[in-house]
Short mmCIF file of C-alpha atoms and ligand atoms in Angstrom, two decimals:
data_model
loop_
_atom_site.label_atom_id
_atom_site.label_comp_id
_atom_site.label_asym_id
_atom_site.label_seq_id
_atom_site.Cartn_x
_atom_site.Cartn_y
_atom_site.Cartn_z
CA UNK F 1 2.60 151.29 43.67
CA UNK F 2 2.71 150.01 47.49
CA UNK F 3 3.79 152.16 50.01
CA UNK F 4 6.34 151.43 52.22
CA UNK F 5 5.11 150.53 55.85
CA UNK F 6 7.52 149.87 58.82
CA UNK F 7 5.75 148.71 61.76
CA UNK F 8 7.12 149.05 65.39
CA UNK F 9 5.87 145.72 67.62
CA UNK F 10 6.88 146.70 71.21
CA UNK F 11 6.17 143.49 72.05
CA UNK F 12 5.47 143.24 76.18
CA UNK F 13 8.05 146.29 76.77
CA UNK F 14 7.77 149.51 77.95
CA UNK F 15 5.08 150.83 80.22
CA UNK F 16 2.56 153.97 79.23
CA UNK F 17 4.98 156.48 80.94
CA UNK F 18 8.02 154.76 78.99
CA UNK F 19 6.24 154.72 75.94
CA UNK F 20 5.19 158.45 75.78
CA UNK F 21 8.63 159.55 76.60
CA UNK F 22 9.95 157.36 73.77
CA UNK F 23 7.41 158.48 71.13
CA UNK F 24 8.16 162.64 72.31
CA UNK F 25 11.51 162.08 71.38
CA UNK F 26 10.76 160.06 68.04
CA UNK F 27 7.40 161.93 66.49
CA UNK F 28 9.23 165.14 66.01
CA UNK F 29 12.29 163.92 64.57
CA UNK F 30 10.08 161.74 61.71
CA UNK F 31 8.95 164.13 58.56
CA UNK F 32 5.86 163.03 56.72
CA UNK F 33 5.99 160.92 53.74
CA UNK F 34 4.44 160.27 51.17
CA UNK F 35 6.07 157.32 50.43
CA UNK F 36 6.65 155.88 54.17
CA UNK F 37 3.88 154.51 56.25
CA UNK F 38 4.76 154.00 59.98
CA UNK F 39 2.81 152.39 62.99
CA UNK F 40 3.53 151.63 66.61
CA UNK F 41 2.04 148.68 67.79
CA UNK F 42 2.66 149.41 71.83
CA UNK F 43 1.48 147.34 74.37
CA UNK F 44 -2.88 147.50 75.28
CA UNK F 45 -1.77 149.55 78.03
CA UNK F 46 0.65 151.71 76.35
CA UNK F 47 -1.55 152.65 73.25
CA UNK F 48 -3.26 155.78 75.05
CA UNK F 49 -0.63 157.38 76.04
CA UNK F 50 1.07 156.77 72.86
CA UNK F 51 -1.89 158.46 71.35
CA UNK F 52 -1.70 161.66 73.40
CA UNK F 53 1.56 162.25 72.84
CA UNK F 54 1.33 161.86 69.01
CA UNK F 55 -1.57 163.78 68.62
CA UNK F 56 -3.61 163.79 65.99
CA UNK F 57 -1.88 165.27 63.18
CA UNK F 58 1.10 162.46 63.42
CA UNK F 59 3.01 160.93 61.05
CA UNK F 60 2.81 157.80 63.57
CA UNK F 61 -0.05 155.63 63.02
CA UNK F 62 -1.28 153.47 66.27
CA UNK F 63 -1.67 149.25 65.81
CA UNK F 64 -2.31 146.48 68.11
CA UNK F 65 -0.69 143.42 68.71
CA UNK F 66 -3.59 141.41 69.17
CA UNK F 67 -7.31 141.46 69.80
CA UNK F 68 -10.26 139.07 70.31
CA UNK F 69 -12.89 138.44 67.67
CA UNK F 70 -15.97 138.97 69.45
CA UNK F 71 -17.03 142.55 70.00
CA UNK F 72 -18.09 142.63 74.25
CA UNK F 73 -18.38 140.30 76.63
CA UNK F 74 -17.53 137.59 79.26
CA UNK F 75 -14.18 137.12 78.18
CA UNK F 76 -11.56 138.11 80.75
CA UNK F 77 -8.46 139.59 79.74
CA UNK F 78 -9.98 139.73 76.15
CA UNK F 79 -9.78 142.92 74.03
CA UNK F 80 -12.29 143.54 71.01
CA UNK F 81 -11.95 145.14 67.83
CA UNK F 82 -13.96 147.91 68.87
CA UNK F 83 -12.22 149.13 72.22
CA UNK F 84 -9.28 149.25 69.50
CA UNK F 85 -10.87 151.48 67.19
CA UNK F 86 -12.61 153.75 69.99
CA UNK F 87 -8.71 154.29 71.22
CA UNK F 88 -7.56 155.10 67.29
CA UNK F 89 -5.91 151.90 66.17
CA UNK F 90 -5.84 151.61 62.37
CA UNK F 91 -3.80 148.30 62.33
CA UNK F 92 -3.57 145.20 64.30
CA UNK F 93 -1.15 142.37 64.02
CA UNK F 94 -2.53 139.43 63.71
CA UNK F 95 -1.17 135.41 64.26
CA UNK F 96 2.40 136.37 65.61
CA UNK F 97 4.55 133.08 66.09
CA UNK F 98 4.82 134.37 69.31
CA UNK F 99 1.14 134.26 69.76
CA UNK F 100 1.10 130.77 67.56
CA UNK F 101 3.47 129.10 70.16
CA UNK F 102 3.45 130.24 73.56
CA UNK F 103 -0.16 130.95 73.40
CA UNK F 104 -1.85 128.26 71.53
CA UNK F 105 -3.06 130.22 68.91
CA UNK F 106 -4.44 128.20 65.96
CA UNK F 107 -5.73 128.71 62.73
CA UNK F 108 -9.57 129.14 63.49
CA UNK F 109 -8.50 131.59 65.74
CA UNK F 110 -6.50 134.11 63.37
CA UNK F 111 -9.58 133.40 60.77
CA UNK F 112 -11.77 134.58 63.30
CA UNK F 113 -9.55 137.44 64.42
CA UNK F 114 -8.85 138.68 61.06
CA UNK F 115 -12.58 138.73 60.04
CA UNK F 116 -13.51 141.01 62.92
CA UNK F 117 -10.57 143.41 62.18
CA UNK F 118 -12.04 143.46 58.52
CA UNK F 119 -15.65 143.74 60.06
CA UNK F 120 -14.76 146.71 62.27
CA UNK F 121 -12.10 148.45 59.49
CA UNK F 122 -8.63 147.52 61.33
CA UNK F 123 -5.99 146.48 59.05
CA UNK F 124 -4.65 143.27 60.21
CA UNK F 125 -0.94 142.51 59.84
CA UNK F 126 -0.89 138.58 59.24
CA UNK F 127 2.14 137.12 60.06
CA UNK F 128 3.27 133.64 58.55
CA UNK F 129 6.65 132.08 58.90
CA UNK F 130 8.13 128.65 59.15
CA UNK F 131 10.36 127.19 61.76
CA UNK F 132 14.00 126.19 61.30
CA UNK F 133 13.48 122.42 61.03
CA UNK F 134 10.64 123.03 58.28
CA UNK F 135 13.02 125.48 56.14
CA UNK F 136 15.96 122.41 57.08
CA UNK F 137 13.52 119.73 55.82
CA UNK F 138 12.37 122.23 52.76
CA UNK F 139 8.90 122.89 53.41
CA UNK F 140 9.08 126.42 53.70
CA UNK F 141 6.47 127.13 50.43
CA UNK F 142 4.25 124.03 52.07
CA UNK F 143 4.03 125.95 55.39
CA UNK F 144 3.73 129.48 54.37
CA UNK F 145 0.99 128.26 51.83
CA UNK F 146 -0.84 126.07 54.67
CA UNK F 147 -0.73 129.04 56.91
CA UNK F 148 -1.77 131.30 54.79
CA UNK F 149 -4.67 128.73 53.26
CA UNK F 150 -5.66 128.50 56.88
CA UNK F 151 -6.24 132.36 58.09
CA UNK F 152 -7.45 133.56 55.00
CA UNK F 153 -9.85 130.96 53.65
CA UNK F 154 -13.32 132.28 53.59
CA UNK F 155 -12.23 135.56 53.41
CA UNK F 156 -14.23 137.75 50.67
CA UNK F 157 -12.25 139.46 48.17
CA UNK F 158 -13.78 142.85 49.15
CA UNK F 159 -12.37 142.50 52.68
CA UNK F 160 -8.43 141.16 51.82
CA UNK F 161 -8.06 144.88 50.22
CA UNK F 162 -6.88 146.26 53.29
CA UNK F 163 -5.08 143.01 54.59
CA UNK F 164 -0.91 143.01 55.21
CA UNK F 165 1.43 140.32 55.12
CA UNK F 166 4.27 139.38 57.49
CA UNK F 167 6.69 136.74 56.41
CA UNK F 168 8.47 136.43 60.15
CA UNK F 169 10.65 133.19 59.90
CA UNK F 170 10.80 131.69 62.95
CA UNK F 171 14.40 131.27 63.33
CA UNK F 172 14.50 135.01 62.48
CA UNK F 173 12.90 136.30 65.12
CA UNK F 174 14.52 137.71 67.98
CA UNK F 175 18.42 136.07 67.09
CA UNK F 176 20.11 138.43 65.37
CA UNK F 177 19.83 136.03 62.21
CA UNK F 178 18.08 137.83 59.81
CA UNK F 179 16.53 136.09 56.53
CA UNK F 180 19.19 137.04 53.56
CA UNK F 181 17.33 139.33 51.14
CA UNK F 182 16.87 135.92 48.69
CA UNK F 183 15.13 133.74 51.16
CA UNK F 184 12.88 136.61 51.89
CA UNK F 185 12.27 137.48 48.31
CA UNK F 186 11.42 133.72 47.38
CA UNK F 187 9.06 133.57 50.29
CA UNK F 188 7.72 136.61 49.16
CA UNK F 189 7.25 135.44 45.54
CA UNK F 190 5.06 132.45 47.05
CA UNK F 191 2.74 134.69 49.26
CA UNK F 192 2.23 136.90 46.31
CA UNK F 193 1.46 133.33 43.71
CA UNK F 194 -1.07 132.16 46.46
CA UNK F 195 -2.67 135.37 46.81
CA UNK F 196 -2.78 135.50 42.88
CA UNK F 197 -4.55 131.78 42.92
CA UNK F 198 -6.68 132.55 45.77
CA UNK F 199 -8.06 136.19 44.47
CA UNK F 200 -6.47 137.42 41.67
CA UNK F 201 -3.21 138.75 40.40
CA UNK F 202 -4.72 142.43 40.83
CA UNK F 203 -5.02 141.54 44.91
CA UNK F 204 -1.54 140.02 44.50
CA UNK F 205 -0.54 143.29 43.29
CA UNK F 206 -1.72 145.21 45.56
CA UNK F 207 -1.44 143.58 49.07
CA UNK F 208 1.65 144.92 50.89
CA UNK F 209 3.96 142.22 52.19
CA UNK F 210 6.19 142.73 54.93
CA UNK F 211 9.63 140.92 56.30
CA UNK F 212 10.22 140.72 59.96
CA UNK F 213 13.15 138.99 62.01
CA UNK F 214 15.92 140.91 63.52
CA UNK F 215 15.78 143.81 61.04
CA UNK F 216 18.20 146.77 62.28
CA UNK F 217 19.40 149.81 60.88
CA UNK F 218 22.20 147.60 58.89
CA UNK F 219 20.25 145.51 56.93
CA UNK F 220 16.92 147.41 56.22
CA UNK F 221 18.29 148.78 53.34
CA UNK F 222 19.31 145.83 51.56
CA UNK F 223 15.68 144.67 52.40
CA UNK F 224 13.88 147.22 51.44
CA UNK F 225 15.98 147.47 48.10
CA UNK F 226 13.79 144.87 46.80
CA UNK F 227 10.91 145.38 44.85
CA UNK F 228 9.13 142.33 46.56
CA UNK F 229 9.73 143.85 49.89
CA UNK F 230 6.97 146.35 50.94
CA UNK F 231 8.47 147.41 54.39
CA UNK F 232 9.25 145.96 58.01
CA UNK F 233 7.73 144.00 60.54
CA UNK F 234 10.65 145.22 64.02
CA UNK F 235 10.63 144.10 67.29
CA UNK F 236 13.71 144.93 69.01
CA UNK F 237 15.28 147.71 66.82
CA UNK F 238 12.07 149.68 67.15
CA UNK F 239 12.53 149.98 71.24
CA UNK F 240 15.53 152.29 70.28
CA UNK F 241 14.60 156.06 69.54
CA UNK F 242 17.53 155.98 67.33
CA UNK F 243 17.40 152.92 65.80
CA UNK F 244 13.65 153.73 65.05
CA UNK F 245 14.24 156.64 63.21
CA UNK F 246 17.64 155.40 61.25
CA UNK F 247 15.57 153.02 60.04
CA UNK F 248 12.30 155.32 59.30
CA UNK F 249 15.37 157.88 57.16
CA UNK F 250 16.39 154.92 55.07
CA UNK F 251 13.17 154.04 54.43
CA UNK F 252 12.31 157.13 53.34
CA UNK F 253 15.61 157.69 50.93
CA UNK F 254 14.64 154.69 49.32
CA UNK F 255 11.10 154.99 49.09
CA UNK F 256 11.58 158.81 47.30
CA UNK F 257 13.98 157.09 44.93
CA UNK F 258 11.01 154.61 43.81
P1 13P Y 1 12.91 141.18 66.12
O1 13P Y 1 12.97 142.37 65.17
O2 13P Y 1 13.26 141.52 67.51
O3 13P Y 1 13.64 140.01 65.55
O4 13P Y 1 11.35 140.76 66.18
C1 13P Y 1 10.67 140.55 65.02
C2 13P Y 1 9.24 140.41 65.31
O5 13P Y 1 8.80 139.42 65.88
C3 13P Y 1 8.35 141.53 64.96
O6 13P Y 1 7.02 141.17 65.06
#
């Protein structure tokens, strides 16, 4: 059985003060679950504060929204697994399209990233998702497989236990367009057959696979509804105390009905 997780990414918004007013007014007002998992991915300089105001007995978990793969050094502007764990991340999101396309980001990269979240015991959040013109020209399965082939190659089977998958379509992201449940399910069905070839279908089983791209409080249920759906992958809904927790409460009615 895989738990539900909806992940918060704040993206580049809100600063420490903004953030710890934001997560006062959300922590109390989210029971725990034992069938919900939720993280806030903040911004570097937000995740401290975040983590003082949760305390330590939250129901909020803390994530990243990127990190470097070496562990110290001169890198400037570069933050390493460790300084992650040492401020109480347990996840980190890993290969956003944002991070893909505005910042060069290729596959050796994310390979490298996701092996020293694995190294240092972060969960990395993969994301994979094609672009309008490849979904227009049908090569959605092609891409999702290549991208997937390319961060997780090399990978030992012992360390993809505590990996998560994003499928963010591009086109999704951000627009208000939201993948219908089908596309997302049939993407979904192709992460799970590669993991299955790659590993095995007990891996398959197990790994949690997310959808992200404009998810609100309107459509998360019909999301979430399916069985191939493990949880959410927000941007903008999750900047919204109210949105946030709309959407945690209808997670949560349809994870105790599983
Ligand atoms: P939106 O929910 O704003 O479309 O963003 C999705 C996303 O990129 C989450 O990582």
């Amino acid at each position: 059985m895989r738990r539900i997780l909806i992940v918060g990414n704040w993206k580049m918004n809100k600063t420490a003060t903004e953030a710890a007013a934001f997560v006062h007014n959300v922590a109390r007002r989210l029971p725990a679950s034992p069938t919900v998992e939720y993280v806030l991915a903040p911004p570097f300089t937000a995740i401290e504060s975040v983590r003082a105001t949760l305390g330590s007995s939250s129901t909020i978990q803390l994530g990243a929204q990127n990190l470097f793969w070496e562990d110290r050094g001169a890198y400037t502007g570069e933050i390493s697994a460790p300084m992650l764990k040492d401020l109480g991340c347990r996840y980190v999101i890993i290969g956003h399209s944002e991070r893909r396309t505005l910042f060069g980001e290729r596959e050796d990269a994310i390979q490298k990233k996701l092996h020293a979240a694995f190294t240092h015991e972060l969960r990395p959040i993969l994301c994979i998702g094609e672009s309008l013109l490849q979904r227009e020209e049908g090569k959605t399965e092609e891409v999702l497989r290549q991208q997937l082939h390319g961060a997780l190659a090399g990978h030992s089977l012992h360390s993809v236990t505590a990996l998560t998958i994003a499928y963010e379509p591009v086109w999704a992201i951000g627009t208000g367009k939201a993948a219908t449940t089908d596309q997302a399910v049939a993407a979904h069905r192709t992460i799970r057959a590669f993991l299955a070839q790659m590993w095995s279908t007990d891996v398959a089983e197990a790994t949690r696979i997310l959808y992200g791209g404009s998810v609100t409080p309107h459509n998360i249920d019909t999301l979430l509804r399916s069985d191939q759906i493990d949880g959410a992958l927000i941007g903008g809904a999750c900047l919204q105390a109210d949105a946030f927790v709309t959407i945690a409460d209808i997670a949560q009615s349809i994870g105790a009905r599983q």
